[in-house]
Short mmCIF file of C-alpha atoms and ligand atoms in Angstrom, two decimals:
data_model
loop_
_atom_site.label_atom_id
_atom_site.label_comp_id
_atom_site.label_asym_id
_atom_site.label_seq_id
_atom_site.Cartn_x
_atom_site.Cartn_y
_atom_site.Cartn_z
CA UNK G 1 -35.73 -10.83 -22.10
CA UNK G 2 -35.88 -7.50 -21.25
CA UNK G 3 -32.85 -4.66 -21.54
CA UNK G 4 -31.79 -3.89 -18.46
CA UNK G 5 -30.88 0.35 -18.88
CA UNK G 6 -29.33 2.91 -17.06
CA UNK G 7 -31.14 6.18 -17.75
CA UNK G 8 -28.63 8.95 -17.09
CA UNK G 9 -31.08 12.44 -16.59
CA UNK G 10 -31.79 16.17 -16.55
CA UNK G 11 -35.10 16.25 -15.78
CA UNK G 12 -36.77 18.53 -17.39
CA UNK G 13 -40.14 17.89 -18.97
CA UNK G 14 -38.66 15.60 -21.62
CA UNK G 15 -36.84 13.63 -19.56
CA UNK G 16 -39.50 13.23 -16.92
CA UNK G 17 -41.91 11.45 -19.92
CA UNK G 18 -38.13 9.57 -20.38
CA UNK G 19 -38.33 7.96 -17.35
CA UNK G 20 -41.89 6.89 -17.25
CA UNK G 21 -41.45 5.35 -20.50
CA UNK G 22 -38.39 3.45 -19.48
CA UNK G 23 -40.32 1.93 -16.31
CA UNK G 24 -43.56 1.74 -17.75
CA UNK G 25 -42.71 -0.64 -20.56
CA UNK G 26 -42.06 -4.57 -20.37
CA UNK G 27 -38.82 -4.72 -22.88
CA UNK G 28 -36.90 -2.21 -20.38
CA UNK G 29 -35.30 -3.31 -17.22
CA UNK G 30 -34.73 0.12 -15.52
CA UNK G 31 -31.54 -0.42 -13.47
CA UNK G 32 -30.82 3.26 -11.95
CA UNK G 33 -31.63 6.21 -12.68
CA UNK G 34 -28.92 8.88 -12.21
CA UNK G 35 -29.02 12.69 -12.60
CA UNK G 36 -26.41 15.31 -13.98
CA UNK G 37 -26.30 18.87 -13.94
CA UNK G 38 -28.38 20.76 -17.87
CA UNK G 39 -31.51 21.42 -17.81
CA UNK G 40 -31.56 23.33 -14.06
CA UNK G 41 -28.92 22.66 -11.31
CA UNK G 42 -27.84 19.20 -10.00
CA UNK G 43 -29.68 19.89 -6.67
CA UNK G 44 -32.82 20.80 -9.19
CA UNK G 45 -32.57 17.80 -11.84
CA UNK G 46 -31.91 15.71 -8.55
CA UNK G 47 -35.15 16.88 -6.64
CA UNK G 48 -36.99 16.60 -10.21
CA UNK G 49 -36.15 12.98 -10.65
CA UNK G 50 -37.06 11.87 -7.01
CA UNK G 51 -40.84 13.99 -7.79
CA UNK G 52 -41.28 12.35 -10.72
CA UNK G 53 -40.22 8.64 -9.12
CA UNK G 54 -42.69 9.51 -5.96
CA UNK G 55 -45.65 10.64 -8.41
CA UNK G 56 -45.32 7.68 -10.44
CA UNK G 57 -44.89 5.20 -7.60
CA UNK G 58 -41.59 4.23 -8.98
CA UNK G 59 -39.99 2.92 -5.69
CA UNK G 60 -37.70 -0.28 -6.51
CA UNK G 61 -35.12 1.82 -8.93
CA UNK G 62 -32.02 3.90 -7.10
CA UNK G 63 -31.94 7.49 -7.98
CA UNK G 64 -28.58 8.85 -7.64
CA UNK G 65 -26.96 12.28 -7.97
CA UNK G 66 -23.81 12.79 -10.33
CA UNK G 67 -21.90 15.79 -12.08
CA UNK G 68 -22.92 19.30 -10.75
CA UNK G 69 -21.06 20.75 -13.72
CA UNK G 70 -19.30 20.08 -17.23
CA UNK G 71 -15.84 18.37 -17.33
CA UNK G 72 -14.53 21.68 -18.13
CA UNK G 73 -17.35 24.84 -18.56
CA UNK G 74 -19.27 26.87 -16.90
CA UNK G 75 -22.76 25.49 -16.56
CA UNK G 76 -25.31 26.71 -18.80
CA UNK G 77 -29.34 25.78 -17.98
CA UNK G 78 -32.12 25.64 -19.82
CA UNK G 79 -34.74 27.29 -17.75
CA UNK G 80 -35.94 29.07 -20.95
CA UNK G 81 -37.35 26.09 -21.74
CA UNK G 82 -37.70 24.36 -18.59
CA UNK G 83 -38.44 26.92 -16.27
CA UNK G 84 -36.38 27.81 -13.32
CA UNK G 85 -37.64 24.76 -11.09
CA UNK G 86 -36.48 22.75 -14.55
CA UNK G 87 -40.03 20.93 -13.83
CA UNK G 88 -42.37 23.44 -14.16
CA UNK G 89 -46.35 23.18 -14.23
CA UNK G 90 -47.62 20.27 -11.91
CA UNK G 91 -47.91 21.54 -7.95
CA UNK G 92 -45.48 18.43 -7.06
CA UNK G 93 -45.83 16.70 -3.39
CA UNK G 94 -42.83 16.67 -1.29
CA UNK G 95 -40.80 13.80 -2.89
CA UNK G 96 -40.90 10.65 -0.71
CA UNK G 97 -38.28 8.64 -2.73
CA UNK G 98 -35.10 9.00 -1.20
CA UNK G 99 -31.34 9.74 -2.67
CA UNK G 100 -29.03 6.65 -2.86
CA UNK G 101 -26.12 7.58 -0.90
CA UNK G 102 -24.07 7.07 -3.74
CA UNK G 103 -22.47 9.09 -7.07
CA UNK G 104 -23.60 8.76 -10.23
CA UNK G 105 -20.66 7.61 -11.82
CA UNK G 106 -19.57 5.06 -8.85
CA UNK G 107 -23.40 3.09 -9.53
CA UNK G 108 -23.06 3.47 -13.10
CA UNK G 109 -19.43 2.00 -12.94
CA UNK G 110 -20.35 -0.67 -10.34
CA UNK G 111 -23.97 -1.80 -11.73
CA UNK G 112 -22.10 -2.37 -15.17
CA UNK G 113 -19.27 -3.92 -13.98
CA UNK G 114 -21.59 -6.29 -11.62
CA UNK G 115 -24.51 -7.32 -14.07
CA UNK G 116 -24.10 -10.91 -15.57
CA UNK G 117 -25.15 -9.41 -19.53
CA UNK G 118 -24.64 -6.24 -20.97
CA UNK G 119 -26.20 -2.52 -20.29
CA UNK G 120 -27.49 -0.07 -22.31
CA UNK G 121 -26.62 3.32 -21.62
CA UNK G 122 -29.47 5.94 -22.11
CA UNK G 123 -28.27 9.60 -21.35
CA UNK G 124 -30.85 12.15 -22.39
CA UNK G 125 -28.75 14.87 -20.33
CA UNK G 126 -25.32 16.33 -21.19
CA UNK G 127 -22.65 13.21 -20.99
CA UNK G 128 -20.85 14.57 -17.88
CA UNK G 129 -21.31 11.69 -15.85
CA UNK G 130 -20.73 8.73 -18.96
CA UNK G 131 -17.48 10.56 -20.04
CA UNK G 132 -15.88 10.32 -16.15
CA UNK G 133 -17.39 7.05 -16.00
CA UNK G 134 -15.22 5.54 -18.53
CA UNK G 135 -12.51 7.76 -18.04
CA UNK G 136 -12.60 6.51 -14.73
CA UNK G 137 -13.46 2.86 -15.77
CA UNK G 138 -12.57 1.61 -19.30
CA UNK G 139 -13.39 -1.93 -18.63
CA UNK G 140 -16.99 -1.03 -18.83
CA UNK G 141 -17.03 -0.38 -22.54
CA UNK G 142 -16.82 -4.03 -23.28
CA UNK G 143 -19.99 -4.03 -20.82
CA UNK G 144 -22.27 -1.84 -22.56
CA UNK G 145 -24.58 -3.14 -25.54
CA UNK G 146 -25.18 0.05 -26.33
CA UNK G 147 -25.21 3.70 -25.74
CA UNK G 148 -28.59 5.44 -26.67
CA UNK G 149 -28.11 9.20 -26.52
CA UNK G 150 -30.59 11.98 -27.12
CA UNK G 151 -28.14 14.74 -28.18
CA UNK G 152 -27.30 15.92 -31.44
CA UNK G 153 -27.81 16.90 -34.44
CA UNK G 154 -27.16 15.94 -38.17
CA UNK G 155 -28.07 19.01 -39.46
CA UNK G 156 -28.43 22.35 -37.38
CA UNK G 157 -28.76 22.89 -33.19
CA UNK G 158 -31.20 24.23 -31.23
CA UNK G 159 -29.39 26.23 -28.78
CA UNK G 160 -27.24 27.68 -30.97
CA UNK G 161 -27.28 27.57 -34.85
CA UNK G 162 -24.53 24.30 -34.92
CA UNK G 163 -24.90 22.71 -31.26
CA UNK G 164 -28.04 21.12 -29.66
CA UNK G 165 -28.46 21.83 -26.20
CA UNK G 166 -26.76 18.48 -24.25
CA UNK G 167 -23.96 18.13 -26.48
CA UNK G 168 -23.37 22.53 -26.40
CA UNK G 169 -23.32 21.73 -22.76
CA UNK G 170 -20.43 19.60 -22.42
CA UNK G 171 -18.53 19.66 -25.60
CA UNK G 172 -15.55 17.52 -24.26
CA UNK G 173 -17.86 14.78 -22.65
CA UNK G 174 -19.65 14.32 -25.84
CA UNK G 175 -16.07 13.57 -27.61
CA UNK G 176 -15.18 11.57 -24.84
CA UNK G 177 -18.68 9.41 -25.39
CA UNK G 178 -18.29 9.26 -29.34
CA UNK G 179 -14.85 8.42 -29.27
CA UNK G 180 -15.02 5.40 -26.43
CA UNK G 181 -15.81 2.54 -28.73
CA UNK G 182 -18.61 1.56 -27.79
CA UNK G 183 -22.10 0.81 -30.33
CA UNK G 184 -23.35 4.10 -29.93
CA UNK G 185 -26.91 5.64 -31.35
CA UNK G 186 -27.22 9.36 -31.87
CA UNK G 187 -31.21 10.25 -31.05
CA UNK G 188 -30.18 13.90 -32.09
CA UNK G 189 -32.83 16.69 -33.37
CA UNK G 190 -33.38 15.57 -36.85
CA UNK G 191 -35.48 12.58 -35.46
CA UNK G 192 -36.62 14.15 -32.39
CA UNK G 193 -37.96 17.17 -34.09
CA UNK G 194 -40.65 14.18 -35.14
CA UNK G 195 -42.06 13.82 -31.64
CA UNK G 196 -44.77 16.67 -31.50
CA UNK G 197 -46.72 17.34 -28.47
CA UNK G 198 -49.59 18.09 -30.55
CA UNK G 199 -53.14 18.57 -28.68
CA UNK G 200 -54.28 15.27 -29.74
CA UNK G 201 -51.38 13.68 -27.68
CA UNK G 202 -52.18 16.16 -25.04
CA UNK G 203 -56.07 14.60 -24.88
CA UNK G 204 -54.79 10.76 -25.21
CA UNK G 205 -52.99 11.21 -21.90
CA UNK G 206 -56.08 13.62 -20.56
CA UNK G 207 -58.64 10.58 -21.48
CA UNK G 208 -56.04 8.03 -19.16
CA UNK G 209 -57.90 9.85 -16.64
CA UNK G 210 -55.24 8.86 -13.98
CA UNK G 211 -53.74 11.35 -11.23
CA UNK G 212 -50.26 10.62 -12.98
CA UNK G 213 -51.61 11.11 -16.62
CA UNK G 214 -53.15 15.14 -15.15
CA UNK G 215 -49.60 15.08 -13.86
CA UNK G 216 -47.89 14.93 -17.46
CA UNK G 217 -50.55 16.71 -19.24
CA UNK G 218 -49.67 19.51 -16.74
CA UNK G 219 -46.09 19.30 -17.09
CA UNK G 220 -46.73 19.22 -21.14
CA UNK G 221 -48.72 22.03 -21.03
CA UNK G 222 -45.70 23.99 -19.31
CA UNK G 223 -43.01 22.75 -21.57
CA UNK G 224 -45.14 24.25 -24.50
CA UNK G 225 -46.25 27.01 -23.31
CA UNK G 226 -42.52 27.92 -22.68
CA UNK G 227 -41.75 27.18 -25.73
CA UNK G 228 -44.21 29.44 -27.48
CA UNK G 229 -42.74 32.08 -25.73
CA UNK G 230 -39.42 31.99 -26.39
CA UNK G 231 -38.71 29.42 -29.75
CA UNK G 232 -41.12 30.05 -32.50
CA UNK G 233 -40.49 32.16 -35.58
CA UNK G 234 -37.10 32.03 -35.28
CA UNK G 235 -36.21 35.47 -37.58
CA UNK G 236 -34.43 33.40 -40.48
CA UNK G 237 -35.13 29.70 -40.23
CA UNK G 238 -36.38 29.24 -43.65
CA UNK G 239 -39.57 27.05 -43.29
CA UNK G 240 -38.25 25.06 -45.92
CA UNK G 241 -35.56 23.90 -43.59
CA UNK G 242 -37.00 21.65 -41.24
CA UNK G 243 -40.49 21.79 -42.08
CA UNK G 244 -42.61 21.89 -39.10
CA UNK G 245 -40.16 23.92 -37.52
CA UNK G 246 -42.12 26.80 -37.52
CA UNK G 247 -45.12 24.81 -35.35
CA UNK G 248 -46.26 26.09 -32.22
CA UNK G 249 -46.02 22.04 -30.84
CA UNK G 250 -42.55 21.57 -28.91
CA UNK G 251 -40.75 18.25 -29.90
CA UNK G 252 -40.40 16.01 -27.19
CA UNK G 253 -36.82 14.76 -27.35
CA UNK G 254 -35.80 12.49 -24.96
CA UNK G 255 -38.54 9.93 -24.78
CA UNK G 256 -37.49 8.93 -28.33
CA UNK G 257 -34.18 7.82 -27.17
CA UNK G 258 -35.92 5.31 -24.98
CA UNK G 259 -38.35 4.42 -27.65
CA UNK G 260 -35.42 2.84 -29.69
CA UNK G 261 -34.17 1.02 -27.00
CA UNK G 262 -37.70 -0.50 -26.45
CA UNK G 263 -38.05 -0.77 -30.59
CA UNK G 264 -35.60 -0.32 -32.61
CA UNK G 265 -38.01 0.00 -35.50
CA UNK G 266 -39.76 2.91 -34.18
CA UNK G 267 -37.02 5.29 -34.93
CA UNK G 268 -34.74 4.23 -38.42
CA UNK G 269 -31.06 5.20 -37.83
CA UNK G 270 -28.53 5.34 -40.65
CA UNK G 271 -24.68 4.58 -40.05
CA UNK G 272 -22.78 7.64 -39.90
CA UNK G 273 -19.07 9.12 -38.85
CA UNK G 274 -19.89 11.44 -36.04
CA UNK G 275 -16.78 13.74 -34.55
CA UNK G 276 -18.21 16.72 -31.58
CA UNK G 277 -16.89 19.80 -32.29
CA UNK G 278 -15.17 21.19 -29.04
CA UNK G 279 -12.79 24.28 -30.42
CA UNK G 280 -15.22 26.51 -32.82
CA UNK G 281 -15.77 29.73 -32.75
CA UNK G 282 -19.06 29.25 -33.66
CA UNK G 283 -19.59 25.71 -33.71
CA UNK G 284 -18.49 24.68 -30.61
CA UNK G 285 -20.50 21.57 -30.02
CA UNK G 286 -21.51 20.65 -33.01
CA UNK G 287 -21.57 17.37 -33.88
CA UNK G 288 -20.43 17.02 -37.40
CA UNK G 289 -21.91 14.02 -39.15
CA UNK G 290 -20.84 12.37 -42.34
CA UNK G 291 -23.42 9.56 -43.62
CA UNK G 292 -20.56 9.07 -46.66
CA UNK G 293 -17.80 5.99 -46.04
CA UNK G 294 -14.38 7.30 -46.12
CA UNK G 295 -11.89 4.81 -45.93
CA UNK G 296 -9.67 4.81 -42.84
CA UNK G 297 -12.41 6.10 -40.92
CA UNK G 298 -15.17 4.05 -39.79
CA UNK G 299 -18.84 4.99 -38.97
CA UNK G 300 -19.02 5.56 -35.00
CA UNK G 301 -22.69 6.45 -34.91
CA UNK G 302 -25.89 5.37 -35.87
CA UNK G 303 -27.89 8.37 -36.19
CA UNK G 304 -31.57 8.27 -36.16
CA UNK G 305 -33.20 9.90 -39.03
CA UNK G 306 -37.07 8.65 -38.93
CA UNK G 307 -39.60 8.16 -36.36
CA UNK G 308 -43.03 5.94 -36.77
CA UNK G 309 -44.66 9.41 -34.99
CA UNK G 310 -48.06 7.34 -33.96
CA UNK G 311 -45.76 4.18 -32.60
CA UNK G 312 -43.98 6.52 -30.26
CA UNK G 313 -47.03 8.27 -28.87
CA UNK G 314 -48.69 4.79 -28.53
CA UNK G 315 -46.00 3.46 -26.20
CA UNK G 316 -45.91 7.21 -24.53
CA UNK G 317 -49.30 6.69 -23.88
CA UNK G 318 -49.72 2.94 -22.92
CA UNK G 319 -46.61 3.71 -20.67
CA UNK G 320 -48.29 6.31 -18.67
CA UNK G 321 -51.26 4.24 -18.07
CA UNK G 322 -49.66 1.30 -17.17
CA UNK G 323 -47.43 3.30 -14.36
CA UNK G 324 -50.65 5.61 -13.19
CA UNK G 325 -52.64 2.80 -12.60
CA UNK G 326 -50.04 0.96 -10.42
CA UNK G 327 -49.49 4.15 -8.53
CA UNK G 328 -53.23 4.76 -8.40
CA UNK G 329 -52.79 0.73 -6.83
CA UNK G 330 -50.36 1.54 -4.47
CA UNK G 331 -51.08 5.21 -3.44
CA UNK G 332 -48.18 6.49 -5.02
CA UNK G 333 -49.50 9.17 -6.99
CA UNK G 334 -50.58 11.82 -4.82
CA UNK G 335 -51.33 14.81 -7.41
C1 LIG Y 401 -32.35 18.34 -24.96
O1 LIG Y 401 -32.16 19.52 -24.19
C2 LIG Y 401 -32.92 19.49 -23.04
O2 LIG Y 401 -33.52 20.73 -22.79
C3 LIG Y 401 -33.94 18.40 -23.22
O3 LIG Y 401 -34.23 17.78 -21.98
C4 LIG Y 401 -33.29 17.45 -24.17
O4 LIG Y 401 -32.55 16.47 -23.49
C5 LIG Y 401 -32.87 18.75 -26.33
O5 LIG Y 401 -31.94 19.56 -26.97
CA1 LIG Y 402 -32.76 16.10 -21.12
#
């Protein structure tokens, strides 16, 4: 039986492959898709989500809109990596799929509460909208199978030298998320450093041959070419510290999140203590991870550590065809 998921979204280049992945392959059940405030603006992530759904013909899932800003903080984006549309690259049609007239948290909160077995929660944005939602709702931990975040690191960020980007975002939503209770699965940077948009991928998805698959490759080409401009040769980063670092590829995070909801053997986690880091200096958002027991405080994370690199690109890939030729089917894909 398929997992029925809620994939909670910046959209963003990463994300976008997130959600095709998560409705183009049989073990998900894609229950909503909801949108929070990283990557670009709400309004932005919002309009990016409802492209992507219209492109890929993905009609029978709710999109809604959630958290136009941290619990606490300022908003910071990513359009250094994103660009300042957050979906840069493709020329996208004028989305077709509309908004559900509902928030974020208030479908999260009800489609858990109303399902007859458990959710997984996948956020691959910062946790705004999953901290309020059991803040607002704790009867919907016992609901959850699962939370599968992209966010994270074991080792050092990306956005600054402790925090990765999501988690940096919203420090106090991340606690909030790690401390809840619930199974939880850190898809940080040490695993999703793994995923490599190398230019084999980029000619996989080319040879699909689909409108949707030019549509990715486009996007893809964007996301790398931003992040040749502004993330390689980091002065310091010893190559000897996360080898491959120093590539011109760009890791494509969030997809791998959904990969080990669809299987768990594609990415290897290893139980872990995880506490985010919301006072530091320098460290704010850091999420410090301890792999040893210590007794009197139990592991509260899984944290993903290996990735079967040509599984993940094979369900990337078989997911994009299988979604492009349904929209190619039923006209959906207009690009
Ligand atoms: C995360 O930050 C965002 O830019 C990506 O979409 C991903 O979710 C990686 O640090
Ligand atoms: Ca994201």
């Amino acid at each position: 039986m398929p997992r029925k998921v809620i994939l909670d979204c910046d959209p963003g280049h990463d994300d976008a492959v997130a959600i095709l992945l998560a409705y183009g392959n049989p073990e998900v059940e894609l229950l909503a898709i909801t949108t929070v405030a990283g990557n670009q603006t709400l309004d932005r992530t919002t309009l990016n989500a409802r492209r992507v759904c219209t492109v890929a013909g993905i009609r029978d899932v709710p999109v809604a809109a959630g958290c136009d800003r941290p619990l606490l903080r300022e908003l910071i984006t990513a359009a250094h990596v994103h660009g300042e549309s957050g979906l840069d690259g493709p020329s996208w049609p004028e989305p077709d799929v509309p908004l559900a007239d509902v928030h974020a948290v208030d479908l999260i909160i009800d489609l858990l509460l109303a399902s007859d077995r458990e959710v997984t929660l996948l956020p691959t944005g910062p946790l705004t909208n999953i901290a309020l939602a059991v803040r607002r709702e704790p009867r919907i931990v016992s609901r959850v199978q699962e939370v599968v975040l992209m966010g994270g690191s074991a080792t050092r960020g990306n956005q600054t030298p402790a925090a990765e980007f999501n988690v940096l975002v919203d420090p106090e939503a991340a606690a909030i998320v790690f401390e809840a209770g619930w199974p939880l699965t850190m898809v940080g940077l040490d695993l999703t450093r793994q995923a490599r948009v190398t230019p084999e991928v980029l000619n996989r998805l080319l040879r699909l041959g689909s409108p949707l698959s030019r549509v990715v490759v486009q996007m893809l080409e964007a996301y790398r070419d931003h992040h040749r401009r502004q993330s390689v040769d980091p002065p310091g980063l010893h190559p000897g510290i996360w080898p491959g670092e120093l590539e011109r590829e760009p890791p494509l995070h969030d997809p791998c999140a959904v990969a080990r909801v669809i299987e768990p053997t594609c990415v290897e986690c290893v139980e872990a203590f995880v506490a985010v880091e919301t006072q530091g200096r320098w460290t704010s958002g850091m999420t410090v991870t301890d792999f040893r027991p210590s007794p009197g405080r139990p592991f509260n994370a899984r944290v993903a550590t290996r990735l079967d690199v040509d599984r993940f690109w094979d369900l990337v890939v078989s997911a994009v065809e299988r979604v492009g030729l349904d929209a190619a089917r039923s006209g959906g894909s207009t690009a």
